[in-house]
mmCIF file of C-alpha atoms in Angstrom:
data_model
loop_
_atom_site.group_PDB
_atom_site.id
_atom_site.type_symbol
_atom_site.label_atom_id
_atom_site.label_comp_id
_atom_site.label_asym_id
_atom_site.label_seq_id
_atom_site.Cartn_x
_atom_site.Cartn_y
_atom_site.Cartn_z
ATOM 1 C CA MET A 1 21.923 8.395 -7.451
ATOM 2 C CA GLU A 2 18.868 10.541 -8.208
ATOM 3 C CA VAL A 3 16.534 7.822 -6.896
ATOM 4 C CA LEU A 4 18.613 7.449 -3.733
ATOM 5 C CA LEU A 5 18.543 11.200 -3.109
ATOM 6 C CA ARG A 6 14.783 11.305 -3.633
ATOM 7 C CA LEU A 7 14.147 8.428 -1.227
ATOM 8 C CA SER A 8 16.576 9.908 1.293
ATOM 9 C CA ALA A 9 14.558 13.116 1.143
ATOM 10 C CA LEU A 10 11.433 11.083 1.935
ATOM 11 C CA LEU A 11 13.155 9.692 5.018
ATOM 12 C CA VAL A 12 14.130 13.194 6.128
ATOM 13 C CA VAL A 13 10.542 14.461 5.812
ATOM 14 C CA LEU A 14 9.293 11.384 7.683
ATOM 15 C CA LEU A 15 11.706 12.032 10.554
ATOM 16 C CA VAL A 16 10.808 15.734 10.549
ATOM 17 C CA GLY A 17 7.205 14.694 11.148
ATOM 18 C CA THR A 18 8.317 12.570 14.105
ATOM 19 C CA GLY A 19 10.401 15.455 15.443
ATOM 20 C CA LEU A 20 7.460 17.850 15.174
ATOM 21 C CA ARG A 21 5.335 15.417 17.157
ATOM 22 C CA VAL A 22 7.962 14.997 19.870
ATOM 23 C CA SER A 23 8.366 18.774 20.155
ATOM 24 C CA GLY A 24 4.617 19.210 20.475
ATOM 25 C CA ILE A 25 4.219 21.258 17.306
ATOM 26 C CA LEU A 26 2.272 18.519 15.534
ATOM 27 C CA ASP A 27 -0.105 17.453 18.294
ATOM 28 C CA ALA A 28 -3.014 15.092 17.646
ATOM 29 C CA THR A 29 -5.393 17.855 16.546
ATOM 30 C CA ARG A 30 -2.953 19.441 14.093
ATOM 31 C CA THR A 31 -1.932 16.070 12.734
ATOM 32 C CA ASP A 32 -5.580 15.205 12.098
ATOM 33 C CA ARG A 33 -6.063 18.494 10.238
ATOM 34 C CA LEU A 34 -2.948 17.952 8.155
ATOM 35 C CA ASN A 35 -4.062 14.405 7.485
ATOM 36 C CA ALA A 36 -7.445 15.680 6.286
ATOM 37 C CA VAL A 37 -5.793 18.118 3.853
ATOM 38 C CA ALA A 38 -3.626 15.338 2.445
ATOM 39 C CA TYR A 39 -6.458 12.818 2.152
ATOM 40 C CA TYR A 40 -9.355 14.997 1.057
ATOM 41 C CA VAL A 41 -7.538 17.618 -1.020
ATOM 42 C CA ALA A 42 -3.982 16.831 -2.169
ATOM 43 C CA LEU A 43 -4.348 13.112 -2.941
ATOM 44 C CA PRO A 44 -7.639 13.436 -4.903
ATOM 45 C CA ALA A 45 -6.090 16.303 -6.893
ATOM 46 C CA LEU A 46 -3.097 14.105 -7.774
ATOM 47 C CA ILE A 47 -5.356 11.233 -8.828
ATOM 48 C CA PHE A 48 -7.591 13.447 -10.966
ATOM 49 C CA VAL A 49 -4.688 15.112 -12.779
ATOM 50 C CA SER A 50 -3.195 11.678 -13.464
ATOM 51 C CA THR A 51 -6.346 10.270 -15.056
ATOM 52 C CA TYR A 52 -8.527 13.068 -16.501
ATOM 53 C CA ASP A 53 -7.010 12.750 -19.999
ATOM 54 C CA GLN A 54 -6.919 8.939 -20.088
ATOM 55 C CA ALA A 55 -9.684 6.632 -21.321
ATOM 56 C CA ILE A 56 -10.421 3.807 -18.899
ATOM 57 C CA GLY A 57 -9.780 1.234 -21.633
ATOM 58 C CA GLU A 58 -6.198 2.457 -21.919
ATOM 59 C CA LEU A 59 -5.506 1.914 -18.224
ATOM 60 C CA LEU A 60 -7.640 -0.971 -17.004
ATOM 61 C CA SER A 61 -6.999 -4.462 -18.342
ATOM 62 C CA LEU A 62 -7.752 -8.040 -17.341
ATOM 63 C CA GLU A 63 -4.023 -8.656 -16.935
ATOM 64 C CA LEU A 64 -3.700 -5.744 -14.510
ATOM 65 C CA VAL A 65 -6.706 -6.681 -12.377
ATOM 66 C CA GLY A 66 -5.901 -10.386 -12.463
ATOM 67 C CA GLY A 67 -2.271 -9.816 -11.531
ATOM 68 C CA LEU A 68 -3.196 -7.517 -8.651
ATOM 69 C CA LEU A 69 -5.689 -10.005 -7.215
ATOM 70 C CA VAL A 70 -3.279 -12.934 -7.520
ATOM 71 C CA VAL A 71 -0.473 -11.061 -5.758
ATOM 72 C CA PHE A 72 -2.792 -9.627 -3.109
ATOM 73 C CA PHE A 73 -4.471 -12.874 -2.086
ATOM 74 C CA THR A 74 -1.253 -14.889 -2.325
ATOM 75 C CA THR A 75 0.420 -12.422 0.034
ATOM 76 C CA ALA A 76 -2.572 -12.556 2.388
ATOM 77 C CA GLY A 77 -2.330 -16.352 2.377
ATOM 78 C CA ILE A 78 1.387 -16.249 3.163
ATOM 79 C CA ALA A 79 0.684 -13.761 5.970
ATOM 80 C CA TRP A 80 -1.919 -16.079 7.486
ATOM 81 C CA PHE A 81 0.452 -19.061 7.290
ATOM 82 C CA VAL A 82 3.357 -17.150 8.869
ATOM 83 C CA HIS A 83 1.324 -15.656 11.721
ATOM 84 C CA ARG A 84 -1.300 -18.369 12.243
ATOM 85 C CA ASN A 85 0.174 -19.751 15.490
ATOM 86 C CA LYS A 86 0.422 -16.495 17.439
ATOM 87 C CA ALA A 87 -1.128 -16.974 20.866
ATOM 88 C CA ASP A 88 -2.046 -13.298 21.180
ATOM 89 C CA SER A 89 -5.067 -12.824 18.917
ATOM 90 C CA GLY A 90 -4.677 -9.040 19.137
ATOM 91 C CA ARG A 91 -1.247 -9.300 17.574
ATOM 92 C CA GLN A 92 -2.114 -12.125 15.212
ATOM 93 C CA GLY A 93 -4.784 -10.174 13.361
ATOM 94 C CA VAL A 94 -2.632 -7.058 13.190
ATOM 95 C CA ALA A 95 0.369 -9.018 11.914
ATOM 96 C CA ILE A 96 -1.703 -10.626 9.152
ATOM 97 C CA VAL A 97 -3.306 -7.432 7.831
ATOM 98 C CA GLN A 98 -0.108 -5.403 8.069
ATOM 99 C CA SER A 99 1.659 -7.982 5.920
ATOM 100 C CA TYR A 100 -0.575 -7.233 2.908
ATOM 101 C CA HIS A 101 -2.284 -3.855 3.500
ATOM 102 C CA SER A 102 -0.211 -1.423 1.411
ATOM 103 C CA ASN A 103 0.269 2.328 1.778
ATOM 104 C CA LEU A 104 -0.858 2.943 -1.789
ATOM 105 C CA GLY A 105 -2.363 6.387 -1.373
ATOM 106 C CA TYR A 106 -0.065 8.256 0.968
ATOM 107 C CA LEU A 107 3.242 6.879 -0.257
ATOM 108 C CA GLY A 108 2.745 4.699 -3.325
ATOM 109 C CA LEU A 109 0.963 6.992 -5.762
ATOM 110 C CA PRO A 110 2.850 10.195 -4.816
ATOM 111 C CA LEU A 111 6.166 8.338 -5.041
ATOM 112 C CA VAL A 112 5.307 6.956 -8.481
ATOM 113 C CA ALA A 113 4.237 10.438 -9.605
ATOM 114 C CA ALA A 114 7.542 11.905 -8.420
ATOM 115 C CA THR A 115 9.646 9.170 -10.021
ATOM 116 C CA PHE A 116 8.028 8.015 -13.256
ATOM 117 C CA ALA A 117 6.327 9.510 -16.325
ATOM 118 C CA ASP A 118 2.612 10.338 -16.485
ATOM 119 C CA PRO A 119 1.454 6.994 -18.008
ATOM 120 C CA VAL A 120 2.879 5.098 -15.023
ATOM 121 C CA THR A 121 1.176 7.475 -12.585
ATOM 122 C CA ALA A 122 -2.168 7.022 -14.347
ATOM 123 C CA ILE A 123 -1.964 3.234 -14.013
ATOM 124 C CA ALA A 124 -0.854 3.593 -10.391
ATOM 125 C CA SER A 125 -4.046 5.569 -9.735
ATOM 126 C CA VAL A 126 -6.112 2.670 -11.089
ATOM 127 C CA ILE A 127 -4.121 0.227 -8.954
ATOM 128 C CA LEU A 128 -4.901 2.357 -5.912
ATOM 129 C CA GLY A 129 -8.620 2.115 -6.645
ATOM 130 C CA VAL A 130 -8.691 -1.615 -7.407
ATOM 131 C CA VAL A 131 -6.629 -2.722 -4.404
ATOM 132 C CA THR A 132 -8.413 -0.372 -1.986
ATOM 133 C CA LEU A 133 -11.720 -2.033 -2.855
ATOM 134 C CA VAL A 134 -10.214 -5.383 -1.817
ATOM 135 C CA GLN A 135 -7.846 -4.684 1.055
ATOM 136 C CA VAL A 136 -10.126 -2.520 3.204
ATOM 137 C CA PRO A 137 -12.986 -5.075 3.509
ATOM 138 C CA LEU A 138 -10.533 -7.957 4.037
ATOM 139 C CA THR A 139 -8.706 -6.052 6.782
ATOM 140 C CA ILE A 140 -11.980 -5.380 8.615
ATOM 141 C CA VAL A 141 -13.004 -9.039 8.373
ATOM 142 C CA VAL A 142 -9.605 -10.354 9.544
ATOM 143 C CA LEU A 143 -9.329 -8.011 12.538
ATOM 144 C CA SER A 144 -12.925 -8.415 13.671
ATOM 145 C CA THR A 145 -12.683 -12.216 13.370
ATOM 146 C CA ALA A 146 -9.330 -12.473 15.172
ATOM 147 C CA ASN A 147 -10.310 -10.139 18.009
ATOM 148 C CA GLY A 148 -13.998 -10.970 18.347
ATOM 149 C CA ALA A 149 -14.800 -7.296 17.796
ATOM 150 C CA ASP A 150 -17.993 -5.946 16.296
ATOM 151 C CA ALA A 151 -17.481 -4.391 12.876
ATOM 152 C CA GLU A 152 -20.080 -2.747 10.712
ATOM 153 C CA LEU A 153 -18.754 -4.063 7.416
ATOM 154 C CA ALA A 154 -21.744 -2.773 5.484
ATOM 155 C CA GLU A 155 -21.169 0.696 6.880
ATOM 156 C CA GLU A 156 -17.497 0.587 5.918
ATOM 157 C CA LEU A 157 -18.413 -0.525 2.407
ATOM 158 C CA ARG A 158 -20.868 2.340 2.114
ATOM 159 C CA GLY A 159 -18.034 4.611 3.172
ATOM 160 C CA LEU A 160 -16.006 3.398 0.204
ATOM 161 C CA ALA A 161 -18.706 4.758 -2.098
ATOM 162 C CA VAL A 162 -17.906 8.302 -0.958
ATOM 163 C CA ASN A 163 -14.190 7.745 -0.459
ATOM 164 C CA PRO A 164 -12.424 10.836 -1.947
ATOM 165 C CA VAL A 165 -9.712 8.657 -3.491
ATOM 166 C CA LEU A 166 -12.191 6.477 -5.356
ATOM 167 C CA VAL A 167 -14.478 9.367 -6.270
ATOM 168 C CA SER A 168 -11.624 11.389 -7.799
ATOM 169 C CA LEU A 169 -10.449 8.304 -9.687
ATOM 170 C CA LEU A 170 -13.907 7.645 -11.144
ATOM 171 C CA VAL A 171 -14.438 11.300 -12.073
ATOM 172 C CA GLY A 172 -11.020 11.502 -13.757
ATOM 173 C CA LEU A 173 -11.567 8.296 -15.716
ATOM 174 C CA ALA A 174 -15.076 9.371 -16.722
ATOM 175 C CA ILE A 175 -13.832 12.703 -18.107
ATOM 176 C CA GLY A 176 -10.983 10.970 -19.935
ATOM 177 C CA SER A 177 -13.207 8.247 -21.373
ATOM 178 C CA LEU A 178 -15.836 10.747 -22.567
ATOM 179 C CA GLY A 179 -13.206 13.011 -24.115
ATOM 180 C CA ILE A 180 -14.362 16.061 -22.150
ATOM 181 C CA THR A 181 -11.999 19.030 -22.352
ATOM 182 C CA PHE A 182 -10.887 20.221 -18.934
ATOM 183 C CA PRO A 183 -9.613 23.820 -18.452
ATOM 184 C CA GLY A 184 -5.830 24.040 -18.572
ATOM 185 C CA THR A 185 -5.598 26.584 -15.754
ATOM 186 C CA ALA A 186 -7.582 24.280 -13.485
ATOM 187 C CA VAL A 187 -5.253 21.390 -14.320
ATOM 188 C CA VAL A 188 -2.199 23.497 -13.447
ATOM 189 C CA GLY A 189 -3.756 24.438 -10.112
ATOM 190 C CA LEU A 190 -4.741 20.869 -9.281
ATOM 191 C CA ASP A 191 -1.289 19.652 -10.290
ATOM 192 C CA ALA A 192 0.290 22.082 -7.822
ATOM 193 C CA ILE A 193 -2.048 20.900 -5.072
ATOM 194 C CA GLY A 194 -1.385 17.260 -5.933
ATOM 195 C CA SER A 195 2.367 17.776 -5.617
ATOM 196 C CA LEU A 196 1.809 18.398 -1.901
ATOM 197 C CA ALA A 197 0.406 14.898 -1.352
ATOM 198 C CA LEU A 198 3.724 13.168 -0.664
ATOM 199 C CA PRO A 199 5.311 15.681 1.771
ATOM 200 C CA LEU A 200 2.033 16.106 3.664
ATOM 201 C CA ALA A 201 1.543 12.349 3.893
ATOM 202 C CA LEU A 202 5.079 11.772 5.139
ATOM 203 C CA LEU A 203 4.691 14.417 7.826
ATOM 204 C CA CYS A 204 1.475 12.737 8.967
ATOM 205 C CA VAL A 205 3.076 9.285 8.990
ATOM 206 C CA GLY A 206 6.057 10.582 10.958
ATOM 207 C CA ALA A 207 3.810 12.373 13.438
ATOM 208 C CA SER A 208 1.764 9.216 14.036
ATOM 209 C CA LEU A 209 4.744 7.020 14.894
ATOM 210 C CA ASP A 210 5.285 6.315 18.579
ATOM 211 C CA VAL A 211 7.492 3.321 19.387
ATOM 212 C CA ASP A 212 8.237 1.786 22.788
ATOM 213 C CA LEU A 213 11.568 0.034 22.164
ATOM 214 C CA PRO A 214 11.581 -2.288 25.219
ATOM 215 C CA SER A 215 8.290 -3.886 24.155
ATOM 216 C CA ILE A 216 9.356 -4.780 20.614
ATOM 217 C CA ASP A 217 8.638 -8.317 19.428
ATOM 218 C CA TYR A 218 11.479 -8.564 16.930
ATOM 219 C CA GLY A 219 10.377 -11.885 15.471
ATOM 220 C CA ALA A 220 6.816 -10.789 14.780
ATOM 221 C CA THR A 221 7.803 -7.393 13.407
ATOM 222 C CA GLY A 222 10.560 -8.936 11.308
ATOM 223 C CA SER A 223 8.034 -11.341 9.786
ATOM 224 C CA VAL A 224 5.693 -8.485 8.881
ATOM 225 C CA VAL A 225 8.563 -6.586 7.247
ATOM 226 C CA ALA A 226 9.693 -9.667 5.314
ATOM 227 C CA VAL A 227 6.247 -10.449 3.921
ATOM 228 C CA LYS A 228 5.138 -6.880 3.227
ATOM 229 C CA ILE A 229 8.126 -5.228 1.575
ATOM 230 C CA VAL A 230 10.084 -8.255 0.360
ATOM 231 C CA ALA A 231 7.720 -11.102 -0.497
ATOM 232 C CA MET A 232 4.885 -8.975 -1.881
ATOM 233 C CA PRO A 233 6.940 -6.986 -4.435
ATOM 234 C CA VAL A 234 8.807 -10.156 -5.447
ATOM 235 C CA LEU A 235 5.470 -11.851 -6.094
ATOM 236 C CA ALA A 236 4.384 -8.790 -8.081
ATOM 237 C CA TRP A 237 7.576 -8.902 -10.132
ATOM 238 C CA VAL A 238 7.079 -12.594 -10.950
ATOM 239 C CA ALA A 239 3.345 -12.287 -11.661
ATOM 240 C CA PHE A 240 3.519 -9.282 -13.956
ATOM 241 C CA SER A 241 6.582 -10.636 -15.745
ATOM 242 C CA ALA A 242 4.624 -13.814 -16.470
ATOM 243 C CA LEU A 243 1.678 -11.752 -17.709
ATOM 244 C CA ALA A 244 3.984 -9.891 -20.106
ATOM 245 C CA VAL A 245 2.313 -6.524 -19.443
ATOM 246 C CA ASP A 246 3.675 -3.271 -20.836
ATOM 247 C CA THR A 247 6.488 -1.411 -19.100
ATOM 248 C CA ALA A 248 4.248 1.220 -17.493
ATOM 249 C CA THR A 249 1.920 -1.397 -15.966
ATOM 250 C CA PHE A 250 4.852 -3.452 -14.709
ATOM 251 C CA ALA A 251 6.583 -0.483 -13.069
ATOM 252 C CA ALA A 252 3.406 0.853 -11.453
ATOM 253 C CA SER A 253 2.344 -2.558 -10.117
ATOM 254 C CA VAL A 254 5.681 -3.562 -8.615
ATOM 255 C CA VAL A 255 6.348 -0.217 -6.945
ATOM 256 C CA MET A 256 2.808 0.217 -5.624
ATOM 257 C CA LEU A 257 2.734 -3.305 -4.156
ATOM 258 C CA GLY A 258 6.218 -2.766 -2.723
ATOM 259 C CA THR A 259 5.076 0.077 -0.476
ATOM 260 C CA PRO A 260 5.122 -0.278 3.329
ATOM 261 C CA THR A 261 2.211 -1.003 5.643
ATOM 262 C CA ALA A 262 -0.547 1.609 5.497
ATOM 263 C CA VAL A 263 -1.004 3.954 8.455
ATOM 264 C CA SER A 264 -4.726 3.195 8.299
ATOM 265 C CA THR A 265 -4.028 -0.294 9.671
ATOM 266 C CA TYR A 266 -3.168 1.365 12.986
ATOM 267 C CA VAL A 267 -6.584 3.052 12.959
ATOM 268 C CA PHE A 268 -8.341 -0.235 12.138
ATOM 269 C CA ALA A 269 -6.404 -1.970 14.936
ATOM 270 C CA ALA A 270 -7.531 0.675 17.422
ATOM 271 C CA GLN A 271 -11.167 0.396 16.319
ATOM 272 C CA LEU A 272 -11.285 -3.406 16.242
ATOM 273 C CA GLU A 273 -9.421 -4.232 19.476
ATOM 274 C CA GLY A 274 -6.081 -5.099 17.923
ATOM 275 C CA ASP A 275 -2.676 -4.425 19.472
ATOM 276 C CA GLU A 276 -2.276 -0.690 18.768
ATOM 277 C CA GLU A 277 1.333 -0.432 19.937
ATOM 278 C CA PHE A 278 2.363 -3.389 17.800
ATOM 279 C CA ALA A 279 0.535 -1.855 14.831
ATOM 280 C CA SER A 280 2.327 1.486 15.272
ATOM 281 C CA LEU A 281 5.693 -0.249 15.456
ATOM 282 C CA ASN A 282 5.073 -2.180 12.237
ATOM 283 C CA VAL A 283 4.051 0.954 10.345
ATOM 284 C CA PHE A 284 7.239 2.642 11.531
ATOM 285 C CA THR A 285 9.498 -0.323 10.746
ATOM 286 C CA THR A 286 8.110 -1.155 7.312
ATOM 287 C CA THR A 287 8.192 2.514 6.324
ATOM 288 C CA LEU A 288 11.845 2.926 7.279
ATOM 289 C CA ALA A 289 12.893 -0.396 5.726
ATOM 290 C CA SER A 290 10.998 0.384 2.524
ATOM 291 C CA ILE A 291 13.355 3.278 1.823
ATOM 292 C CA VAL A 292 15.960 0.624 1.011
ATOM 293 C CA THR A 293 13.687 -1.886 -0.731
ATOM 294 C CA LEU A 294 11.955 0.764 -2.862
ATOM 295 C CA PHE A 295 15.345 2.097 -3.909
ATOM 296 C CA VAL A 296 16.305 -1.403 -5.065
ATOM 297 C CA LEU A 297 12.981 -1.905 -6.898
ATOM 298 C CA ILE A 298 13.052 1.463 -8.672
ATOM 299 C CA THR A 299 16.700 1.071 -9.602
ATOM 300 C CA LEU A 300 16.054 -2.376 -11.117
ATOM 301 C CA ILE A 301 12.983 -1.151 -13.005
ATOM 302 C CA THR A 302 14.580 1.987 -14.423
#
């Protein structure tokens, strides 16, 4: 019941964000500012607090990295197979990337932090870093190839080097691995800031959703939902069960890979000539449907 109430609260905050957009309170400029606070302040604070007292050897393992890569590329392969015959290249590329590109930062990590103990959150932070390094370049390649759009992949990769999520992860792991003592008052402050990551992210996601119901392609959207929030977490469950990892690694991996399509895929679609409306719809649909699937996953794990 506690998990259901928590996920229901997430849905409420998501819909509040949509309502604030419709009412004009959260216009594009304010949403961008709120998004910046979540991405550059709250989320890095959450990641740092989760990892600053953990040595990298305690969190990163061959089983974890191997399992993540197997699940990720298997899901990407399934997505290509399912959507390969779409006549509309703008929708084809979007459908493929939105079937594997997970909302690890805005929803995954904050949700894990709010639901599980600290060791699970620490591993989830590492998962965020590892998968981000893979899914962002692949998404750029898929969209630019499908749509014939120019993409500065090298520039995007350079951007990853200064990505606040990855930087905070590396700094936290470095401090933990070196055994550096970090001031307790600073940790308390950062923890408070990090707790804002989930509500801020949900407001931003809700404010970015704009769906035109008459134009919905139910088959295509249904396929994205099925691959992203059903097939991918099932693959994660099977893979990490076979790898016999510890409980914390299993829980973090399955929940993180069971998150909905990332909002950033809408941005990539807009930049690389994909179908923006279709991308927005899939973010909305996978996010709403994931309330149910994440409840099932968390209930089974706990």
